[in-house]
Amino acid sequence: QVQLVESGGGLVQAGGSLRLSCAASGRTFSTRNMGYFRQAPGKERECVAAISWNGYVTYYADSVKGRFTISRNNALNTAYLQMNSLKPEDTAVYYCAAVYKDYDFPLRSGIKEYTYWGQGTQVTVSS
């Protein structure tokens, strides 16, 4: 089992920034690909960013490219999502997730590829 706890959500004005953190415990964090997903009311959950176990490979949804940056610190068992130039359409509950398989390849963005999920943190961007 991998336990994931998110933090860092909140209310911010359009154009502002937030940094989400995802702290992991339990089974090995450093060998697992991680992803950040979001779900807005009435919409499906979508992957906004993902990062490989070693941090060398990243994925971003087109809607967040150039504004969001995913990173990780394996020594601290923590992943991060830096969100800049936030827009009202970024409003959603954000979840971090980890895959089941160690050293998984390639980096995946599908919901079904991720086994372990955090509880979610609300991000609200006001216009």
mmCIF file with all atom_site columns, C-alpha atoms in Angstrom:
data_model
loop_
_atom_site.group_PDB
_atom_site.id
_atom_site.type_symbol
_atom_site.label_atom_id
_atom_site.label_alt_id
_atom_site.label_comp_id
_atom_site.label_asym_id
_atom_site.label_entity_id
_atom_site.label_seq_id
_atom_site.pdbx_PDB_ins_code
_atom_site.Cartn_x
_atom_site.Cartn_y
_atom_site.Cartn_z
_atom_site.occupancy
_atom_site.B_iso_or_equiv
_atom_site.pdbx_formal_charge
_atom_site.auth_seq_id
_atom_site.auth_comp_id
_atom_site.auth_asym_id
_atom_site.auth_atom_id
_atom_site.pdbx_PDB_model_num
ATOM 1   C CA . GLN A 1 1   ? 0.000   0.000  0.000   1.00 0.00 ? 1   GLN A CA 1
ATOM 2   C CA . VAL A 1 2   ? 0.982   3.596  -0.657  1.00 0.00 ? 2   VAL A CA 1
ATOM 3   C CA . GLN A 1 3   ? -0.736  6.327  1.315   1.00 0.00 ? 3   GLN A CA 1
ATOM 4   C CA . LEU A 1 4   ? -0.925  9.759  -0.300  1.00 0.00 ? 4   LEU A CA 1
ATOM 5   C CA . VAL A 1 5   ? -1.831  12.994 1.454   1.00 0.00 ? 5   VAL A CA 1
ATOM 6   C CA . GLU A 1 6   ? -2.307  16.201 -0.521  1.00 0.00 ? 6   GLU A CA 1
ATOM 7   C CA . SER A 1 7   ? -2.011  19.737 0.721   1.00 0.00 ? 7   SER A CA 1
ATOM 8   C CA . GLY A 1 8   ? -1.758  23.249 -0.658  1.00 0.00 ? 8   GLY A CA 1
ATOM 9   C CA . GLY A 1 9   ? -5.157  23.844 -2.198  1.00 0.00 ? 9   GLY A CA 1
ATOM 10  C CA . GLY A 1 10  ? -7.176  26.977 -1.583  1.00 0.00 ? 10  GLY A CA 1
ATOM 11  C CA . LEU A 1 11  ? -8.790  30.054 -3.057  1.00 0.00 ? 11  LEU A CA 1
ATOM 12  C CA . VAL A 1 12  ? -6.772  32.267 -5.384  1.00 0.00 ? 12  VAL A CA 1
ATOM 13  C CA . GLN A 1 13  ? -7.539  35.034 -7.842  1.00 0.00 ? 13  GLN A CA 1
ATOM 14  C CA . ALA A 1 14  ? -7.100  34.521 -11.556 1.00 0.00 ? 14  ALA A CA 1
ATOM 15  C CA . GLY A 1 15  ? -3.465  34.971 -12.521 1.00 0.00 ? 15  GLY A CA 1
ATOM 16  C CA . GLY A 1 16  ? -2.270  33.787 -9.146  1.00 0.00 ? 16  GLY A CA 1
ATOM 17  C CA . SER A 1 17  ? -0.248  30.740 -8.137  1.00 0.00 ? 17  SER A CA 1
ATOM 18  C CA . LEU A 1 18  ? -0.551  27.755 -5.846  1.00 0.00 ? 18  LEU A CA 1
ATOM 19  C CA . ARG A 1 19  ? 1.723   24.821 -5.089  1.00 0.00 ? 19  ARG A CA 1
ATOM 20  C CA . LEU A 1 20  ? 0.221   21.469 -4.268  1.00 0.00 ? 20  LEU A CA 1
ATOM 21  C CA . SER A 1 21  ? 2.182   18.879 -2.313  1.00 0.00 ? 21  SER A CA 1
ATOM 22  C CA . CYS A 1 22  ? 1.625   15.132 -2.179  1.00 0.00 ? 22  CYS A CA 1
ATOM 23  C CA . ALA A 1 23  ? 3.300   13.326 0.706   1.00 0.00 ? 23  ALA A CA 1
ATOM 24  C CA . ALA A 1 24  ? 3.659   9.559  0.366   1.00 0.00 ? 24  ALA A CA 1
ATOM 25  C CA . SER A 1 25  ? 4.138   6.855  2.965   1.00 0.00 ? 25  SER A CA 1
ATOM 26  C CA . GLY A 1 26  ? 4.031   3.100  2.983   1.00 0.00 ? 26  GLY A CA 1
ATOM 27  C CA . ARG A 1 27  ? 5.566   1.201  0.112   1.00 0.00 ? 27  ARG A CA 1
ATOM 28  C CA . THR A 1 28  ? 8.373   2.698  -1.919  1.00 0.00 ? 28  THR A CA 1
ATOM 29  C CA . PHE A 1 29  ? 7.613   6.087  -3.413  1.00 0.00 ? 29  PHE A CA 1
ATOM 30  C CA . SER A 1 30  ? 10.837  6.576  -5.311  1.00 0.00 ? 30  SER A CA 1
ATOM 31  C CA . THR A 1 31  ? 10.183  3.709  -7.725  1.00 0.00 ? 31  THR A CA 1
ATOM 32  C CA . ARG A 1 32  ? 6.690   4.753  -8.792  1.00 0.00 ? 32  ARG A CA 1
ATOM 33  C CA . ASN A 1 33  ? 5.406   7.099  -11.459 1.00 0.00 ? 33  ASN A CA 1
ATOM 34  C CA . MET A 1 34  ? 3.136   9.802  -10.043 1.00 0.00 ? 34  MET A CA 1
ATOM 35  C CA . GLY A 1 35  ? 0.308   11.810 -11.506 1.00 0.00 ? 35  GLY A CA 1
ATOM 36  C CA . TYR A 1 36  ? -1.878  14.776 -10.649 1.00 0.00 ? 36  TYR A CA 1
ATOM 37  C CA . PHE A 1 37  ? -5.505  14.624 -11.720 1.00 0.00 ? 37  PHE A CA 1
ATOM 38  C CA . ARG A 1 38  ? -8.394  17.037 -11.348 1.00 0.00 ? 38  ARG A CA 1
ATOM 39  C CA . GLN A 1 39  ? -12.147 16.787 -11.396 1.00 0.00 ? 39  GLN A CA 1
ATOM 40  C CA . ALA A 1 40  ? -14.454 19.740 -11.845 1.00 0.00 ? 40  ALA A CA 1
ATOM 41  C CA . PRO A 1 41  ? -18.185 19.540 -11.035 1.00 0.00 ? 41  PRO A CA 1
ATOM 42  C CA . GLY A 1 42  ? -20.026 17.639 -13.740 1.00 0.00 ? 42  GLY A CA 1
ATOM 43  C CA . LYS A 1 43  ? -16.824 16.677 -15.538 1.00 0.00 ? 43  LYS A CA 1
ATOM 44  C CA . GLU A 1 44  ? -14.727 13.570 -15.746 1.00 0.00 ? 44  GLU A CA 1
ATOM 45  C CA . ARG A 1 45  ? -11.491 13.248 -13.830 1.00 0.00 ? 45  ARG A CA 1
ATOM 46  C CA . GLU A 1 46  ? -8.531  14.113 -16.048 1.00 0.00 ? 46  GLU A CA 1
ATOM 47  C CA . CYS A 1 47  ? -4.779  13.888 -15.791 1.00 0.00 ? 47  CYS A CA 1
ATOM 48  C CA . VAL A 1 48  ? -3.133  17.300 -15.811 1.00 0.00 ? 48  VAL A CA 1
ATOM 49  C CA . ALA A 1 49  ? 0.462   16.183 -15.203 1.00 0.00 ? 49  ALA A CA 1
ATOM 50  C CA . ALA A 1 50  ? 2.537   13.093 -14.565 1.00 0.00 ? 50  ALA A CA 1
ATOM 51  C CA . ILE A 1 51  ? 6.154   12.383 -13.710 1.00 0.00 ? 51  ILE A CA 1
ATOM 52  C CA . SER A 1 52  ? 8.291   9.281  -14.002 1.00 0.00 ? 52  SER A CA 1
ATOM 53  C CA . TRP A 1 53  ? 9.767   7.594  -10.945 1.00 0.00 ? 53  TRP A CA 1
ATOM 54  C CA . ASN A 1 54  ? 13.183  9.201  -11.561 1.00 0.00 ? 54  ASN A CA 1
ATOM 55  C CA . GLY A 1 55  ? 11.803  12.605 -12.564 1.00 0.00 ? 55  GLY A CA 1
ATOM 56  C CA . TYR A 1 56  ? 13.291  12.438 -16.052 1.00 0.00 ? 56  TYR A CA 1
ATOM 57  C CA . VAL A 1 57  ? 10.033  12.223 -17.983 1.00 0.00 ? 57  VAL A CA 1
ATOM 58  C CA . THR A 1 58  ? 6.995   14.435 -17.580 1.00 0.00 ? 58  THR A CA 1
ATOM 59  C CA . TYR A 1 59  ? 3.588   14.745 -19.184 1.00 0.00 ? 59  TYR A CA 1
ATOM 60  C CA . TYR A 1 60  ? 1.244   17.737 -19.269 1.00 0.00 ? 60  TYR A CA 1
ATOM 61  C CA . ALA A 1 61  ? -2.261  18.137 -20.562 1.00 0.00 ? 61  ALA A CA 1
ATOM 62  C CA . ASP A 1 62  ? -2.483  20.768 -23.292 1.00 0.00 ? 62  ASP A CA 1
ATOM 63  C CA . SER A 1 63  ? -4.680  22.919 -21.082 1.00 0.00 ? 63  SER A CA 1
ATOM 64  C CA . VAL A 1 64  ? -1.914  23.410 -18.499 1.00 0.00 ? 64  VAL A CA 1
ATOM 65  C CA . LYS A 1 65  ? 1.271   23.344 -20.588 1.00 0.00 ? 65  LYS A CA 1
ATOM 66  C CA . GLY A 1 66  ? 3.485   26.304 -19.834 1.00 0.00 ? 66  GLY A CA 1
ATOM 67  C CA . ARG A 1 67  ? 1.592   27.095 -16.619 1.00 0.00 ? 67  ARG A CA 1
ATOM 68  C CA . PHE A 1 68  ? 1.915   23.999 -14.420 1.00 0.00 ? 68  PHE A CA 1
ATOM 69  C CA . THR A 1 69  ? 5.096   22.181 -13.406 1.00 0.00 ? 69  THR A CA 1
ATOM 70  C CA . ILE A 1 70  ? 5.227   18.763 -11.776 1.00 0.00 ? 70  ILE A CA 1
ATOM 71  C CA . SER A 1 71  ? 8.270   17.726 -9.766  1.00 0.00 ? 71  SER A CA 1
ATOM 72  C CA . ARG A 1 72  ? 9.272   15.288 -7.072  1.00 0.00 ? 72  ARG A CA 1
ATOM 73  C CA . ASN A 1 73  ? 11.768  14.898 -4.258  1.00 0.00 ? 73  ASN A CA 1
ATOM 74  C CA . ASN A 1 74  ? 12.320  11.204 -3.673  1.00 0.00 ? 74  ASN A CA 1
ATOM 75  C CA . ALA A 1 75  ? 14.401  11.852 -0.564  1.00 0.00 ? 75  ALA A CA 1
ATOM 76  C CA . LEU A 1 76  ? 11.333  13.519 0.987   1.00 0.00 ? 76  LEU A CA 1
ATOM 77  C CA . ASN A 1 77  ? 8.774   11.102 -0.537  1.00 0.00 ? 77  ASN A CA 1
ATOM 78  C CA . THR A 1 78  ? 6.901   14.099 -1.908  1.00 0.00 ? 78  THR A CA 1
ATOM 79  C CA . ALA A 1 79  ? 5.573   15.203 -5.281  1.00 0.00 ? 79  ALA A CA 1
ATOM 80  C CA . TYR A 1 80  ? 4.635   18.765 -6.161  1.00 0.00 ? 80  TYR A CA 1
ATOM 81  C CA . LEU A 1 81  ? 2.448   20.585 -8.654  1.00 0.00 ? 81  LEU A CA 1
ATOM 82  C CA . GLN A 1 82  ? 3.352   24.236 -9.129  1.00 0.00 ? 82  GLN A CA 1
ATOM 83  C CA . MET A 1 83  ? 0.416   26.051 -10.723 1.00 0.00 ? 83  MET A CA 1
ATOM 84  C CA . ASN A 1 84  ? 0.979   29.516 -12.174 1.00 0.00 ? 84  ASN A CA 1
ATOM 85  C CA . SER A 1 85  ? -1.221  31.875 -14.173 1.00 0.00 ? 85  SER A CA 1
ATOM 86  C CA . LEU A 1 86  ? -4.278  30.166 -12.787 1.00 0.00 ? 86  LEU A CA 1
ATOM 87  C CA . LYS A 1 87  ? -7.582  30.544 -14.592 1.00 0.00 ? 87  LYS A CA 1
ATOM 88  C CA . PRO A 1 88  ? -11.158 30.108 -13.351 1.00 0.00 ? 88  PRO A CA 1
ATOM 89  C CA . GLU A 1 89  ? -11.400 26.952 -15.479 1.00 0.00 ? 89  GLU A CA 1
ATOM 90  C CA . ASP A 1 90  ? -8.653  25.399 -13.330 1.00 0.00 ? 90  ASP A CA 1
ATOM 91  C CA . THR A 1 91  ? -11.148 25.244 -10.471 1.00 0.00 ? 91  THR A CA 1
ATOM 92  C CA . ALA A 1 92  ? -11.491 21.602 -9.427  1.00 0.00 ? 92  ALA A CA 1
ATOM 93  C CA . VAL A 1 93  ? -10.616 19.039 -6.805  1.00 0.00 ? 93  VAL A CA 1
ATOM 94  C CA . TYR A 1 94  ? -7.023  17.978 -7.419  1.00 0.00 ? 94  TYR A CA 1
ATOM 95  C CA . TYR A 1 95  ? -5.815  14.467 -6.657  1.00 0.00 ? 95  TYR A CA 1
ATOM 96  C CA . CYS A 1 96  ? -2.363  12.946 -6.661  1.00 0.00 ? 96  CYS A CA 1
ATOM 97  C CA . ALA A 1 97  ? -1.983  9.315  -7.597  1.00 0.00 ? 97  ALA A CA 1
ATOM 98  C CA . ALA A 1 98  ? 0.685   6.628  -7.886  1.00 0.00 ? 98  ALA A CA 1
ATOM 99  C CA . VAL A 1 99  ? 0.957   3.586  -10.117 1.00 0.00 ? 99  VAL A CA 1
ATOM 100 C CA . TYR A 1 100 ? 1.176   0.082  -8.703  1.00 0.00 ? 100 TYR A CA 1
ATOM 101 C CA . LYS A 1 101 ? 4.173   -1.188 -10.678 1.00 0.00 ? 101 LYS A CA 1
ATOM 102 C CA . ASP A 1 102 ? 7.737   -0.289 -9.790  1.00 0.00 ? 102 ASP A CA 1
ATOM 103 C CA . TYR A 1 103 ? 9.753   1.402  -12.549 1.00 0.00 ? 103 TYR A CA 1
ATOM 104 C CA . ASP A 1 104 ? 6.717   1.437  -14.825 1.00 0.00 ? 104 ASP A CA 1
ATOM 105 C CA . PHE A 1 105 ? 7.306   2.405  -18.477 1.00 0.00 ? 105 PHE A CA 1
ATOM 106 C CA . PRO A 1 106 ? 6.077   4.324  -20.363 1.00 0.00 ? 106 PRO A CA 1
ATOM 107 C CA . LEU A 1 107 ? 4.685   7.211  -18.337 1.00 0.00 ? 107 LEU A CA 1
ATOM 108 C CA . ARG A 1 108 ? 0.896   6.957  -18.447 1.00 0.00 ? 108 ARG A CA 1
ATOM 109 C CA . SER A 1 109 ? -1.939  9.460  -18.091 1.00 0.00 ? 109 SER A CA 1
ATOM 110 C CA . GLY A 1 110 ? -4.994  7.216  -17.912 1.00 0.00 ? 110 GLY A CA 1
ATOM 111 C CA . ILE A 1 111 ? -6.986  7.049  -14.700 1.00 0.00 ? 111 ILE A CA 1
ATOM 112 C CA . LYS A 1 112 ? -7.049  3.252  -14.758 1.00 0.00 ? 112 LYS A CA 1
ATOM 113 C CA . GLU A 1 113 ? -3.245  3.130  -14.770 1.00 0.00 ? 113 GLU A CA 1
ATOM 114 C CA . TYR A 1 114 ? -3.062  4.578  -11.266 1.00 0.00 ? 114 TYR A CA 1
ATOM 115 C CA . THR A 1 115 ? -3.755  2.441  -8.217  1.00 0.00 ? 115 THR A CA 1
ATOM 116 C CA . TYR A 1 116 ? -3.162  4.650  -5.185  1.00 0.00 ? 116 TYR A CA 1
ATOM 117 C CA . TRP A 1 117 ? -5.018  7.938  -4.699  1.00 0.00 ? 117 TRP A CA 1
ATOM 118 C CA . GLY A 1 118 ? -4.957  10.800 -2.262  1.00 0.00 ? 118 GLY A CA 1
ATOM 119 C CA . GLN A 1 119 ? -8.063  12.319 -0.712  1.00 0.00 ? 119 GLN A CA 1
ATOM 120 C CA . GLY A 1 120 ? -8.074  15.379 -2.959  1.00 0.00 ? 120 GLY A CA 1
ATOM 121 C CA . THR A 1 121 ? -7.653  19.084 -2.306  1.00 0.00 ? 121 THR A CA 1
ATOM 122 C CA . GLN A 1 122 ? -9.930  21.858 -3.552  1.00 0.00 ? 122 GLN A CA 1
ATOM 123 C CA . VAL A 1 123 ? -8.523  24.563 -5.801  1.00 0.00 ? 123 VAL A CA 1
ATOM 124 C CA . THR A 1 124 ? -10.806 27.506 -6.515  1.00 0.00 ? 124 THR A CA 1
ATOM 125 C CA . VAL A 1 125 ? -9.800  30.290 -8.880  1.00 0.00 ? 125 VAL A CA 1
ATOM 126 C CA . SER A 1 126 ? -11.928 33.417 -8.785  1.00 0.00 ? 126 SER A CA 1
ATOM 127 C CA . SER A 1 127 ? -12.292 35.736 -11.752 1.00 0.00 ? 127 SER A CA 1
#
